[in-house]
Amino acid sequence: MLQMKGITKNYPSVIANDKISFDVKIGEIHALLGENGAGKSTLMNVLYGLQNLDNGEIFINGQQIHISSPKVAADAGIGMVHQHFMLVENMTALENVMLGLHQAKPPLLDIKGTREKFNSIVEKYGLVVDPDLPVWQLSVGEQQWLEIIKLLFRDVKLLILDEPTAVLTPAEAHQLFTTLRFLISEGRSIVFITHKLDEVQEIADRITVLRDGKLVGTLNKEEASSFQLSTMMVGRSVTLERRPRPIITEKSPVVVIEDLQCKNERGLTALKSINLTMYSGEILGVAGVDGNGQRELAECITGLHLPTHGKINILGKLVSKVVDDSSLLGFIPEDRHRTGLILDFTVYENLVMRTYKDPPFDWHGKTNWGKVKTFAKELIKRYDIRTPTEIVLVNTLSGGNQQKVVVARETNGQPSVVIASQPTRGLDLGAIETLHELLIKERNRGAAVMFISTELSEVMALSDRIIVMFNGEIMGEMDGENANVLHVGEMMMGHRIEN
Amino acid sequence: MLVGAFTGVAIALITKNFALAVIGAIVAGGLLSLIFAYLAVSRRGDQMVTGFGVNLLATGLTLVLLPYLNAIRTRTVLFPVIDAGFLKDIPLLGPMIFDQSIGVWMALILTPMSMWVLYKTTWGLSLRAVGENSKAVATAGLSVIKLRYIGVLLGGLFAGLGGAFLALNNIGFFVANMTQSRGFIVLAALVVGKWNPLYFGIACILFGAADALQLRAQAFGSVLPYQVYLMLPYLLTIAALAGLVGRTQAPKEYAKPYDPTQA
């Protein structure tokens, strides 16, 4: 029913869509697969008239159509559920449905008739929402049902769902899939945007893969294996297999932690007597369910959080305040948006945030911005930060590149210790790989690296040594090369295992 | 409001026609609001700054034109009082209820009417939504710019009418800066009235009562200095902001410009 040919969309600095062709048949679920920033959302925004295309043609049921606004798309029977819901939070579910909808007796609102139709849709499609509750009282799942109900009121023939399961619980996702299958049985078509492979294989009839704004290919469900899809998505085979590394025999203690205890922000005990030594040329993986003292441990080592008992020495020096020496310690905090970066600052300002007071950037209290920019250009090149120039705001970069800015700032001074707290959270596969490589590089240089992650597979892939934290204690320690996943899993649940 | 008051008085003096004066005041208020709408909606200017700009323009403009108005020395027409006949003679209630000008009745009728429009018509729904989530309105196929223009224009029309009432209800002449920032007190009434037309109307009556009290306190003498009564609207607003009236939620996109290119 839909054909898109040679769709091209340029942004000031990147080509978001490069001659993409895409089609949807009547009664099928067509998955649009790709990493963050691959151009999936742009392609669909073009189709929905939110963005004008620079080049290309769109046909609906064989007829060419120029989609200049969402209204044109809606009139053509296309509806979209955006990743960020288009709902008015202070209005009821029913009012949201009536917004912009043709009423029986305009300009009067047909509240009674709409409510009846609302309830019949709820019943028919199994999308349970109370029409009289304001949207802010609905759960995220219910808000998504409401978005779909809005589209069904308009009797759309083609539904576009942008990453619909990102906000759903497993049970809700299951309900969504059931509803979607029912919708296609009625002769509607669905475009399902996602970056999750398992969902694609569960729900899609055909799969189109995008990468870096280009079309990689379209496959039928039967011919698509996970391996093939993931290869198409990132352009190389992705494995979270153990990373090869040179063996470093000379290891010296860098960070020595003795009987460390501390409290969290709410005054509760966060760490109970931690004894730990970090060695040079070693990645120490910290596994554990989120909130078991990992963050406090990282912040104590960096001096951001003061212990109530015990002491930490870095190269023989006691940590008593924030460690600001960039040749001693680099810290990649767990929330790059709030702690790692100032999003409204430029790339070069963020890169120099730790060292702007040091020579050669500081000249009698005045910052030499020329030198800062030269320095930033060099780091952008060295760390392969994908940014048009050094003077763009950091918030215009993709998540992976934002994290590279943090890593570049924290490690260019060749610190003896690198603390990385959940550095890969929210990044796509390609960016995760790059980040792992950067940390391995730091290790090979001779730094003592701490890698904190809640993703067990990552910890297993990257660490030379693994400790598991539970409830503010270290449950056990093992060699990264021969660690047993089951043992680590047991320890994460709070069981001690004697090796 | 100031421009409405001025225009109303001017037309009333020149034409001696009450209806023309009120319509003129409304149109003047609307025209001024269109300047604001262009700056704030089309040009996406900061609404605080442009709002103050338009305000200063109104003050200045009326001051510049005032000498021409003062040159005309005749009596103006006033808002006619609805004569309720014998009902006026009921003690206490009579003069309170049945001796009011049509301006008062208009205020009492327009409030529930606007409430009905806002909550029971498609158009009112869209107007409410456009201040909450303009993107949702745009994806529903409606024009955000058009709706916001209409919203600002309506505000201007009502302000013009308010100005006409202020000047022509019983004084019948224009005084420099005669509104005394009543427009800003309306913002306070919105907070106290929890952004709900009905409560908002009640808040306005309350604020008006405080004003009436201070006038009488000045005229007849009172134990408390009259400034205490003047203070009441502001005290109420602070109490409202401190959460005494419960959850007051301003529209989500209050004073935020709409940029259709922002994804």
Short mmCIF file of C-alpha atoms in Angstrom, two decimals, chain A residues 48 50-51 70-71 82 85-91 95 98-100 103 107-109 111 136, chain B residues 116 119-122 125-126 128-129 132-133 135-142 247 249 252 263:
data_model
loop_
_atom_site.label_atom_id
_atom_site.label_comp_id
_atom_site.label_asym_id
_atom_site.label_seq_id
_atom_site.Cartn_x
_atom_site.Cartn_y
_atom_site.Cartn_z
CA TYR A 48 4.27 11.59 8.54
CA LEU A 50 6.77 16.33 10.28
CA GLN A 51 9.84 16.91 8.16
CA PRO A 70 0.73 15.66 9.45
CA LYS A 71 -2.79 16.56 8.30
CA HIS A 82 5.76 8.84 18.54
CA PHE A 85 3.78 10.67 23.32
CA MET A 86 1.73 13.46 21.78
CA LEU A 87 -0.72 13.68 24.65
CA VAL A 88 -2.00 16.63 26.65
CA GLU A 89 -1.24 15.60 30.21
CA ASN A 90 -3.73 17.87 31.96
CA MET A 91 -6.66 16.61 29.90
CA GLU A 95 -10.51 14.86 25.59
CA MET A 98 -11.54 14.36 20.66
CA LEU A 99 -8.74 16.83 19.96
CA GLY A 100 -8.81 17.58 16.24
CA GLN A 103 -17.48 15.71 15.80
CA PRO A 107 -18.70 22.94 17.08
CA LEU A 108 -20.20 21.00 19.97
CA LEU A 109 -18.16 18.21 21.53
CA ILE A 111 -18.81 13.67 24.65
CA TRP A 136 -0.92 12.27 33.89
CA TRP B 116 -18.87 26.65 28.21
CA TYR B 119 -15.02 22.91 27.86
CA LYS B 120 -17.90 21.98 25.59
CA THR B 121 -16.81 22.88 22.07
CA THR B 122 -14.18 21.41 19.77
CA LEU B 125 -10.69 21.97 23.49
CA SER B 126 -8.13 22.88 20.84
CA ARG B 128 -6.88 24.63 25.84
CA ALA B 129 -4.62 21.99 24.30
CA GLU B 132 -0.46 22.47 27.06
CA ASN B 133 1.18 20.49 24.29
CA LYS B 135 3.04 19.30 19.27
CA ALA B 136 0.06 17.13 20.12
CA VAL B 137 -2.17 19.75 18.52
CA ALA B 138 0.02 19.89 15.43
CA THR B 139 0.01 16.11 15.00
CA ALA B 140 -3.78 16.16 15.33
CA GLY B 141 -3.74 18.20 12.13
CA LEU B 142 -4.60 21.61 13.62
CA ARG B 247 -2.37 21.83 43.34
CA GLN B 249 -0.97 23.70 37.63
CA LYS B 252 2.49 23.18 30.43
CA ALA B 263 11.65 17.85 16.40
#
